[in-house]
Coordinates of C-alpha atoms in Angstrom, one line a residue:
M267 CA 0.0 0.0 0.0
L268 CA 2.8 2.4 0.9
K269 CA 4.7 1.7 -2.4
Q270 CA 1.5 2.2 -4.4
R271 CA 0.8 5.4 -2.5
V272 CA 4.3 6.7 -3.2
I273 CA 4.2 5.8 -6.9
F274 CA 0.9 7.4 -7.6
G275 CA 1.7 10.4 -5.4
F276 CA 4.8 11.0 -7.4
L277 CA 3.0 10.7 -10.7
G278 CA 0.3 13.0 -9.5
A279 CA 2.9 15.6 -8.4
V280 CA 4.5 15.4 -11.9
L281 CA 1.2 15.9 -13.6
A282 CA 0.4 18.8 -11.3
V283 CA 3.7 20.5 -12.1
M284 CA 3.1 20.1 -15.8
V285 CA -0.5 21.6 -15.7
L286 CA 0.1 24.4 -13.2
T287 CA 3.5 25.5 -14.7
L288 CA 3.1 24.9 -18.4
C289 CA -0.6 25.4 -19.2
P290 CA -2.3 28.7 -19.7
A291 CA -4.6 30.0 -17.0
Y292 CA -7.9 29.0 -18.7
I293 CA -6.7 25.4 -19.2
I294 CA -5.8 25.2 -15.5
G295 CA -9.3 26.6 -14.7
I296 CA -10.9 23.9 -16.8
C297 CA -8.9 21.2 -15.0
I298 CA -9.8 22.6 -11.6
G299 CA -13.5 22.6 -12.8
I300 CA -13.3 19.0 -13.7
I301 CA -11.7 18.1 -10.4
E302 CA -14.5 20.0 -8.6
L303 CA -17.2 18.0 -10.3
I304 CA -15.5 14.7 -9.4
A305 CA -15.1 15.9 -5.8
L306 CA -18.8 16.9 -5.7
Y307 CA -19.8 13.5 -7.1
E308 CA -17.7 11.8 -4.4
F309 CA -19.2 14.1 -1.7
F310 CA -22.8 13.4 -2.9
S311 CA -22.0 9.7 -3.0
V312 CA -20.6 9.5 0.5
T313 CA -23.4 11.6 2.1
G314 CA -26.0 9.4 0.4
L315 CA -27.5 12.2 -1.8
K316 CA -26.7 10.4 -5.0
E317 CA -28.9 7.4 -4.0
K318 CA -31.7 9.7 -3.0
K319 CA -31.7 11.3 -6.5
T320 CA -32.8 14.7 -5.2
P321 CA -33.0 17.2 -8.0
A322 CA -31.3 19.8 -5.7
V323 CA -28.0 18.1 -6.4
W324 CA -28.1 19.5 -10.0
I325 CA -28.4 23.0 -8.6
G326 CA -25.1 22.5 -6.7
V327 CA -23.5 21.2 -9.9
L328 CA -24.8 24.3 -11.8
F329 CA -23.5 26.6 -9.2
S330 CA -20.1 25.0 -9.4
V331 CA -19.9 25.3 -13.2
V332 CA -21.0 28.9 -13.2
S333 CA -18.6 30.0 -10.4
T334 CA -15.7 28.3 -12.2
V335 CA -16.5 30.1 -15.4
F336 CA -16.6 33.4 -13.5
V337 CA -13.1 32.8 -12.1
I338 CA -11.7 31.7 -15.5
L339 CA -12.9 35.0 -17.0
K340 CA -10.7 36.6 -14.4
S341 CA -12.3 40.1 -14.5
E342 CA -13.2 41.8 -11.2
K343 CA -16.8 42.0 -12.4
S344 CA -16.9 38.3 -12.9
L345 CA -15.4 37.5 -9.5
D346 CA -17.9 39.8 -7.9
L347 CA -20.8 37.9 -9.4
I348 CA -19.9 34.8 -7.4
Y349 CA -21.3 36.4 -4.2
P350 CA -24.8 37.2 -5.6
S351 CA -24.7 33.7 -7.2
I352 CA -24.5 32.3 -3.6
L353 CA -27.7 34.2 -2.8
G354 CA -29.3 32.8 -5.9
F355 CA -28.1 29.3 -5.0
T356 CA -29.7 29.7 -1.6
F357 CA -32.9 31.1 -3.0
I358 CA -33.3 28.2 -5.5
L359 CA -32.7 25.6 -2.9
M360 CA -35.4 27.1 -0.7
L361 CA -37.8 27.2 -3.6
M362 CA -37.1 23.5 -4.3
M363 CA -37.9 22.6 -0.7
V364 CA -41.3 24.1 -1.3
F365 CA -42.2 22.8 -4.7
F366 CA -40.4 19.4 -4.4
H367 CA -40.7 18.8 -0.7
S368 CA -40.9 15.0 -0.9
R369 CA -37.6 14.9 -2.7
C370 CA -35.8 18.0 -1.4
K371 CA -35.7 17.8 2.4
F372 CA -34.1 20.6 4.4
S373 CA -31.3 18.4 5.7
D374 CA -30.5 17.3 2.1
C375 CA -30.5 20.9 0.8
A376 CA -28.3 22.1 3.8
T377 CA -25.8 19.3 3.0
I378 CA -25.8 20.2 -0.7
F379 CA -25.3 23.9 0.1
L380 CA -22.4 23.4 2.5
G381 CA -20.7 20.7 0.5
T382 CA -21.0 22.7 -2.8
I383 CA -19.8 26.0 -1.3
Y384 CA -16.9 24.2 0.5
I385 CA -15.7 22.3 -2.5
T386 CA -16.3 24.8 -5.2
L387 CA -15.2 28.1 -3.7
F388 CA -12.3 26.6 -1.8
F389 CA -11.0 24.9 -5.0
L390 CA -11.4 28.1 -7.0
H391 CA -8.9 29.8 -4.8
I392 CA -6.2 27.7 -6.4
Q393 CA -7.1 29.3 -9.7
M394 CA -7.1 32.7 -8.0
I395 CA -3.6 32.2 -6.6
R396 CA -2.4 31.1 -10.1
Q397 CA -3.8 34.4 -11.6
M398 CA -1.9 36.6 -9.0
D399 CA 1.5 38.3 -9.7
Y400 CA 4.1 35.6 -9.4
G401 CA 1.2 33.1 -9.5
K402 CA 3.2 30.3 -11.2
I403 CA 5.6 30.5 -8.2
L404 CA 3.1 31.2 -5.4
V405 CA 0.7 28.4 -6.3
W406 CA 3.4 25.9 -5.2
V407 CA 3.4 27.4 -1.7
L408 CA -0.1 26.0 -1.4
F409 CA 0.8 22.5 -2.6
I410 CA 4.1 22.3 -0.8
S411 CA 2.4 23.3 2.5
A412 CA -0.2 20.6 2.2
W413 CA 2.1 17.9 0.9
A414 CA 5.0 18.6 3.3
T415 CA 2.6 18.7 6.2
D416 CA 1.0 15.4 5.2
T417 CA 4.3 13.6 4.6
F418 CA 6.2 14.8 7.7
A419 CA 3.2 14.3 9.9
Y420 CA 2.9 10.7 8.6
F421 CA 6.5 9.7 9.2
S422 CA 6.8 11.7 12.4
G423 CA 3.7 10.0 13.8
L424 CA 4.9 6.6 12.6
T425 CA 8.3 6.9 14.3
L426 CA 7.6 9.2 17.3
G427 CA 3.9 9.2 17.8
K428 CA 2.6 8.3 21.3
H429 CA -0.1 10.8 22.2
K430 CA -3.4 10.6 20.2
L431 CA -4.5 13.9 18.5
C432 CA -8.2 13.2 17.8
P433 CA -8.9 9.5 18.5
T434 CA -12.6 9.8 17.9
I435 CA -12.1 11.2 14.4
S436 CA -8.8 9.8 13.2
P437 CA -7.3 7.2 15.6
K438 CA -3.9 7.0 13.9
K439 CA -3.1 10.8 14.1
T440 CA -0.8 11.9 16.9
I441 CA 0.3 15.1 18.5
E442 CA 3.9 14.3 17.7
G443 CA 2.9 13.7 14.0
S444 CA 1.1 17.1 14.0
V445 CA 4.1 19.0 15.3
G446 CA 6.4 17.1 12.9
G447 CA 4.1 18.2 10.0
I448 CA 4.3 21.8 11.0
I449 CA 8.1 21.8 11.4
G450 CA 8.5 19.9 8.0
C451 CA 6.2 22.4 6.3
I452 CA 8.2 25.4 7.6
I453 CA 11.5 23.8 6.4
C454 CA 10.1 22.9 2.9
V455 CA 8.3 26.3 2.3
E456 CA 11.4 28.3 3.4
L457 CA 13.7 26.2 1.3
Y458 CA 11.4 26.5 -1.7
V459 CA 11.1 30.3 -1.6
W460 CA 14.9 30.6 -1.0
I461 CA 15.7 28.5 -4.1
I462 CA 13.1 30.4 -6.2
S463 CA 14.3 33.8 -5.1
S464 CA 17.9 32.8 -5.8
V465 CA 17.2 31.4 -9.2
N466 CA 15.0 34.4 -10.3
N467 CA 17.0 37.0 -8.4
I468 CA 14.0 38.4 -6.5
G469 CA 13.7 39.3 -2.9
F470 CA 11.6 37.5 -0.4
S471 CA 10.5 37.7 3.2
W472 CA 11.7 34.9 5.6
I473 CA 9.2 36.0 8.2
N474 CA 6.1 36.1 5.9
A475 CA 7.0 32.7 4.4
G476 CA 7.4 31.2 7.9
I477 CA 4.1 32.7 9.1
C478 CA 2.3 31.4 6.0
A479 CA 3.8 27.9 6.5
I480 CA 2.8 27.7 10.2
I481 CA -0.8 28.8 9.6
A482 CA -1.2 26.8 6.4
S483 CA 0.2 23.6 8.0
F484 CA -2.1 24.0 11.1
I485 CA -5.2 24.6 8.9
S486 CA -4.2 21.8 6.6
Q487 CA -4.5 19.3 9.4
I488 CA -7.8 20.8 10.5
G489 CA -9.0 20.3 6.9
D490 CA -7.9 16.7 6.9
L491 CA -9.8 16.1 10.1
A492 CA -12.9 17.9 8.9
A493 CA -13.0 15.7 5.8
S494 CA -12.5 12.6 8.0
C495 CA -15.5 13.8 10.2
I496 CA -17.8 13.6 7.1
K497 CA -16.5 10.2 6.1
R498 CA -16.8 8.8 9.7
E499 CA -20.3 10.1 10.1
H500 CA -21.4 8.3 7.0
G501 CA -19.4 5.1 7.6
A502 CA -17.1 5.5 4.7
K503 CA -13.3 4.8 4.7
D504 CA -12.5 6.8 1.6
Y505 CA -14.4 9.2 -0.7
G506 CA -13.6 7.0 -3.7
N507 CA -11.0 4.8 -5.4
L508 CA -10.0 6.9 -8.4
I509 CA -6.4 7.3 -7.3
P510 CA -4.8 3.9 -6.2
G511 CA -3.3 4.2 -2.8
H512 CA -4.9 7.5 -2.1
G513 CA -8.7 6.9 -2.5
G514 CA -10.7 9.6 -4.2
V515 CA -10.1 13.2 -5.3
M516 CA -11.4 14.4 -1.9
D517 CA -9.0 12.1 -0.1
R518 CA -6.1 13.4 -2.0
F519 CA -7.0 17.1 -2.1
D520 CA -8.8 17.6 1.3
S521 CA -5.8 19.4 2.8
V522 CA -5.0 21.4 -0.3
L523 CA -8.7 22.3 -0.6
F524 CA -9.0 23.5 2.9
I525 CA -6.0 25.8 2.9
A526 CA -6.4 27.3 -0.6
P527 CA -8.4 30.4 0.6
V528 CA -6.2 30.7 3.6
V529 CA -3.0 30.8 1.6
Y530 CA -4.6 33.1 -1.0
Y531 CA -5.3 35.8 1.6
L532 CA -2.0 35.2 3.5
I533 CA 0.1 35.8 0.4
K534 CA -2.2 38.7 -0.7
Y535 CA -1.7 40.6 2.6
L536 CA 1.6 39.2 3.7
P537 CA 3.6 39.1 0.4
I538 CA 6.3 36.5 0.3
F539 CA 8.1 37.8 -2.8

Protein backbone atom coordinates (compact mmCIF):
# COMPACT_ATOMS: atom_id res chain seq x y z
CA MET A 1 0.00 0.00 0.00
CA LEU A 2 2.81 2.43 0.90
CA LYS A 3 4.67 1.65 -2.35
CA GLN A 4 1.50 2.21 -4.38
CA ARG A 5 0.81 5.43 -2.47
CA VAL A 6 4.32 6.75 -3.18
CA ILE A 7 4.24 5.83 -6.89
CA PHE A 8 0.87 7.40 -7.62
CA GLY A 9 1.68 10.35 -5.37
CA PHE A 10 4.81 11.00 -7.42
CA LEU A 11 2.96 10.65 -10.72
CA GLY A 12 0.27 13.02 -9.46
CA ALA A 13 2.88 15.57 -8.43
CA VAL A 14 4.53 15.43 -11.87
CA LEU A 15 1.16 15.90 -13.57
CA ALA A 16 0.36 18.84 -11.27
CA VAL A 17 3.71 20.49 -12.10
CA MET A 18 3.08 20.13 -15.83
CA VAL A 19 -0.46 21.57 -15.65
CA LEU A 20 0.12 24.40 -13.16
CA THR A 21 3.45 25.51 -14.65
CA LEU A 22 3.13 24.94 -18.39
CA CYS A 23 -0.57 25.38 -19.18
CA PRO A 24 -2.33 28.73 -19.72
CA ALA A 25 -4.65 29.95 -16.96
CA TYR A 26 -7.89 28.98 -18.73
CA ILE A 27 -6.72 25.37 -19.16
CA ILE A 28 -5.85 25.23 -15.46
CA GLY A 29 -9.31 26.60 -14.69
CA ILE A 30 -10.95 23.89 -16.79
CA CYS A 31 -8.88 21.20 -15.04
CA ILE A 32 -9.85 22.58 -11.63
CA GLY A 33 -13.49 22.64 -12.75
CA ILE A 34 -13.32 18.95 -13.71
CA ILE A 35 -11.71 18.09 -10.37
CA GLU A 36 -14.47 20.05 -8.60
CA LEU A 37 -17.18 18.02 -10.33
CA ILE A 38 -15.47 14.73 -9.43
CA ALA A 39 -15.12 15.90 -5.83
CA LEU A 40 -18.80 16.89 -5.74
CA TYR A 41 -19.76 13.47 -7.10
CA GLU A 42 -17.70 11.81 -4.35
CA PHE A 43 -19.22 14.05 -1.69
CA PHE A 44 -22.78 13.41 -2.86
CA SER A 45 -22.05 9.67 -2.97
CA VAL A 46 -20.60 9.47 0.54
CA THR A 47 -23.41 11.55 2.07
CA GLY A 48 -26.05 9.42 0.37
CA LEU A 49 -27.46 12.20 -1.78
CA LYS A 50 -26.70 10.40 -5.04
CA GLU A 51 -28.87 7.44 -4.04
CA LYS A 52 -31.74 9.74 -3.00
CA LYS A 53 -31.69 11.28 -6.48
CA THR A 54 -32.78 14.66 -5.18
CA PRO A 55 -32.97 17.24 -8.01
CA ALA A 56 -31.32 19.82 -5.73
CA VAL A 57 -27.99 18.09 -6.43
CA TRP A 58 -28.06 19.50 -9.97
CA ILE A 59 -28.41 23.03 -8.58
CA GLY A 60 -25.14 22.46 -6.74
CA VAL A 61 -23.48 21.24 -9.91
CA LEU A 62 -24.79 24.27 -11.83
CA PHE A 63 -23.48 26.64 -9.17
CA SER A 64 -20.06 24.98 -9.36
CA VAL A 65 -19.88 25.27 -13.16
CA VAL A 66 -21.05 28.91 -13.22
CA SER A 67 -18.65 29.98 -10.44
CA THR A 68 -15.73 28.28 -12.20
CA VAL A 69 -16.53 30.14 -15.43
CA PHE A 70 -16.61 33.43 -13.50
CA VAL A 71 -13.12 32.84 -12.10
CA ILE A 72 -11.70 31.68 -15.45
CA LEU A 73 -12.91 34.96 -16.99
CA LYS A 74 -10.67 36.64 -14.41
CA SER A 75 -12.32 40.07 -14.51
CA GLU A 76 -13.19 41.77 -11.24
CA LYS A 77 -16.82 42.01 -12.35
CA SER A 78 -16.94 38.26 -12.91
CA LEU A 79 -15.39 37.54 -9.51
CA ASP A 80 -17.92 39.85 -7.86
CA LEU A 81 -20.77 37.87 -9.44
CA ILE A 82 -19.86 34.82 -7.35
CA TYR A 83 -21.30 36.40 -4.21
CA PRO A 84 -24.79 37.17 -5.59
CA SER A 85 -24.71 33.71 -7.16
CA ILE A 86 -24.46 32.29 -3.63
CA LEU A 87 -27.65 34.18 -2.79
CA GLY A 88 -29.27 32.80 -5.93
CA PHE A 89 -28.10 29.29 -5.01
CA THR A 90 -29.69 29.65 -1.57
CA PHE A 91 -32.92 31.07 -3.00
CA ILE A 92 -33.35 28.25 -5.52
CA LEU A 93 -32.70 25.56 -2.88
CA MET A 94 -35.37 27.13 -0.66
CA LEU A 95 -37.81 27.15 -3.59
CA MET A 96 -37.08 23.50 -4.32
CA MET A 97 -37.89 22.61 -0.71
CA VAL A 98 -41.34 24.13 -1.26
CA PHE A 99 -42.16 22.76 -4.71
CA PHE A 100 -40.36 19.39 -4.43
CA HIS A 101 -40.66 18.82 -0.70
CA SER A 102 -40.94 15.05 -0.93
CA ARG A 103 -37.58 14.85 -2.73
CA CYS A 104 -35.83 17.96 -1.35
CA LYS A 105 -35.72 17.78 2.43
CA PHE A 106 -34.13 20.63 4.39
CA SER A 107 -31.34 18.38 5.70
CA ASP A 108 -30.48 17.33 2.13
CA CYS A 109 -30.50 20.91 0.84
CA ALA A 110 -28.34 22.06 3.76
CA THR A 111 -25.82 19.30 3.02
CA ILE A 112 -25.82 20.17 -0.69
CA PHE A 113 -25.32 23.86 0.09
CA LEU A 114 -22.43 23.41 2.54
CA GLY A 115 -20.69 20.73 0.46
CA THR A 116 -21.00 22.68 -2.79
CA ILE A 117 -19.78 25.96 -1.28
CA TYR A 118 -16.94 24.20 0.51
CA ILE A 119 -15.71 22.25 -2.51
CA THR A 120 -16.34 24.83 -5.24
CA LEU A 121 -15.21 28.10 -3.68
CA PHE A 122 -12.26 26.60 -1.84
CA PHE A 123 -11.00 24.88 -5.01
CA LEU A 124 -11.41 28.08 -7.02
CA HIS A 125 -8.87 29.83 -4.79
CA ILE A 126 -6.20 27.65 -6.43
CA GLN A 127 -7.07 29.33 -9.72
CA MET A 128 -7.14 32.73 -8.03
CA ILE A 129 -3.63 32.20 -6.62
CA ARG A 130 -2.42 31.14 -10.08
CA GLN A 131 -3.77 34.40 -11.55
CA MET A 132 -1.88 36.59 -9.04
CA ASP A 133 1.46 38.27 -9.72
CA TYR A 134 4.12 35.55 -9.39
CA GLY A 135 1.20 33.11 -9.54
CA LYS A 136 3.25 30.34 -11.15
CA ILE A 137 5.57 30.48 -8.16
CA LEU A 138 3.10 31.19 -5.38
CA VAL A 139 0.68 28.38 -6.25
CA TRP A 140 3.38 25.93 -5.16
CA VAL A 141 3.45 27.43 -1.68
CA LEU A 142 -0.07 26.03 -1.37
CA PHE A 143 0.76 22.53 -2.59
CA ILE A 144 4.10 22.30 -0.79
CA SER A 145 2.43 23.34 2.48
CA ALA A 146 -0.21 20.62 2.19
CA TRP A 147 2.08 17.87 0.88
CA ALA A 148 4.95 18.60 3.29
CA THR A 149 2.56 18.66 6.24
CA ASP A 150 0.98 15.37 5.19
CA THR A 151 4.32 13.64 4.56
CA PHE A 152 6.19 14.83 7.65
CA ALA A 153 3.16 14.27 9.89
CA TYR A 154 2.85 10.70 8.61
CA PHE A 155 6.47 9.73 9.20
CA SER A 156 6.79 11.70 12.44
CA GLY A 157 3.71 9.98 13.79
CA LEU A 158 4.95 6.61 12.57
CA THR A 159 8.32 6.90 14.33
CA LEU A 160 7.60 9.18 17.31
CA GLY A 161 3.85 9.15 17.80
CA LYS A 162 2.63 8.31 21.31
CA HIS A 163 -0.14 10.76 22.17
CA LYS A 164 -3.40 10.62 20.18
CA LEU A 165 -4.48 13.87 18.53
CA CYS A 166 -8.19 13.23 17.80
CA PRO A 167 -8.87 9.53 18.47
CA THR A 168 -12.63 9.80 17.86
CA ILE A 169 -12.07 11.25 14.38
CA SER A 170 -8.77 9.79 13.19
CA PRO A 171 -7.30 7.21 15.60
CA LYS A 172 -3.89 7.03 13.91
CA LYS A 173 -3.05 10.75 14.08
CA THR A 174 -0.80 11.85 16.94
CA ILE A 175 0.32 15.12 18.52
CA GLU A 176 3.94 14.27 17.66
CA GLY A 177 2.94 13.75 14.04
CA SER A 178 1.10 17.07 13.98
CA VAL A 179 4.11 18.96 15.34
CA GLY A 180 6.39 17.14 12.89
CA GLY A 181 4.10 18.16 10.05
CA ILE A 182 4.29 21.83 11.01
CA ILE A 183 8.09 21.77 11.36
CA GLY A 184 8.48 19.93 8.05
CA CYS A 185 6.17 22.42 6.35
CA ILE A 186 8.21 25.39 7.60
CA ILE A 187 11.45 23.82 6.36
CA CYS A 188 10.06 22.95 2.92
CA VAL A 189 8.35 26.30 2.30
CA GLU A 190 11.37 28.32 3.42
CA LEU A 191 13.67 26.17 1.29
CA TYR A 192 11.37 26.54 -1.72
CA VAL A 193 11.11 30.34 -1.55
CA TRP A 194 14.87 30.65 -0.97
CA ILE A 195 15.67 28.53 -4.06
CA ILE A 196 13.10 30.35 -6.20
CA SER A 197 14.30 33.78 -5.10
CA SER A 198 17.93 32.83 -5.79
CA VAL A 199 17.19 31.43 -9.25
CA ASN A 200 15.00 34.37 -10.28
CA ASN A 201 16.99 37.04 -8.44
CA ILE A 202 13.97 38.38 -6.53
CA GLY A 203 13.70 39.33 -2.89
CA PHE A 204 11.56 37.46 -0.39
CA SER A 205 10.50 37.65 3.25
CA TRP A 206 11.66 34.86 5.56
CA ILE A 207 9.16 36.00 8.20
CA ASN A 208 6.13 36.11 5.91
CA ALA A 209 7.03 32.72 4.42
CA GLY A 210 7.35 31.24 7.90
CA ILE A 211 4.05 32.70 9.08
CA CYS A 212 2.33 31.38 5.97
CA ALA A 213 3.84 27.91 6.50
CA ILE A 214 2.82 27.69 10.16
CA ILE A 215 -0.77 28.80 9.59
CA ALA A 216 -1.17 26.76 6.39
CA SER A 217 0.18 23.61 8.05
CA PHE A 218 -2.11 23.95 11.06
CA ILE A 219 -5.18 24.63 8.91
CA SER A 220 -4.19 21.81 6.57
CA GLN A 221 -4.46 19.33 9.43
CA ILE A 222 -7.81 20.78 10.46
CA GLY A 223 -9.02 20.31 6.88
CA ASP A 224 -7.91 16.69 6.89
CA LEU A 225 -9.79 16.07 10.14
CA ALA A 226 -12.89 17.90 8.89
CA ALA A 227 -12.99 15.69 5.78
CA SER A 228 -12.55 12.64 8.03
CA CYS A 229 -15.52 13.78 10.15
CA ILE A 230 -17.77 13.62 7.10
CA LYS A 231 -16.53 10.16 6.12
CA ARG A 232 -16.78 8.78 9.66
CA GLU A 233 -20.30 10.13 10.15
CA HIS A 234 -21.43 8.30 7.01
CA GLY A 235 -19.43 5.11 7.62
CA ALA A 236 -17.06 5.54 4.66
CA LYS A 237 -13.35 4.75 4.70
CA ASP A 238 -12.55 6.77 1.57
CA TYR A 239 -14.41 9.17 -0.69
CA GLY A 240 -13.61 7.01 -3.71
CA ASN A 241 -11.02 4.78 -5.35
CA LEU A 242 -10.04 6.88 -8.35
CA ILE A 243 -6.40 7.25 -7.25
CA PRO A 244 -4.78 3.93 -6.22
CA GLY A 245 -3.25 4.15 -2.76
CA HIS A 246 -4.91 7.51 -2.07
CA GLY A 247 -8.65 6.95 -2.46
CA GLY A 248 -10.69 9.57 -4.25
CA VAL A 249 -10.09 13.17 -5.28
CA MET A 250 -11.40 14.41 -1.94
CA ASP A 251 -9.04 12.07 -0.07
CA ARG A 252 -6.06 13.42 -2.01
CA PHE A 253 -7.04 17.10 -2.07
CA ASP A 254 -8.77 17.57 1.29
CA SER A 255 -5.80 19.42 2.83
CA VAL A 256 -5.03 21.45 -0.31
CA LEU A 257 -8.69 22.30 -0.63
CA PHE A 258 -9.05 23.55 2.94
CA ILE A 259 -6.00 25.81 2.93
CA ALA A 260 -6.42 27.28 -0.58
CA PRO A 261 -8.39 30.38 0.56
CA VAL A 262 -6.16 30.73 3.64
CA VAL A 263 -2.97 30.76 1.55
CA TYR A 264 -4.59 33.10 -0.98
CA TYR A 265 -5.31 35.78 1.62
CA LEU A 266 -2.04 35.21 3.48
CA ILE A 267 0.12 35.83 0.42
CA LYS A 268 -2.15 38.69 -0.65
CA TYR A 269 -1.72 40.63 2.59
CA LEU A 270 1.64 39.16 3.72
CA PRO A 271 3.62 39.10 0.43
CA ILE A 272 6.34 36.46 0.32
CA PHE A 273 8.07 37.84 -2.79
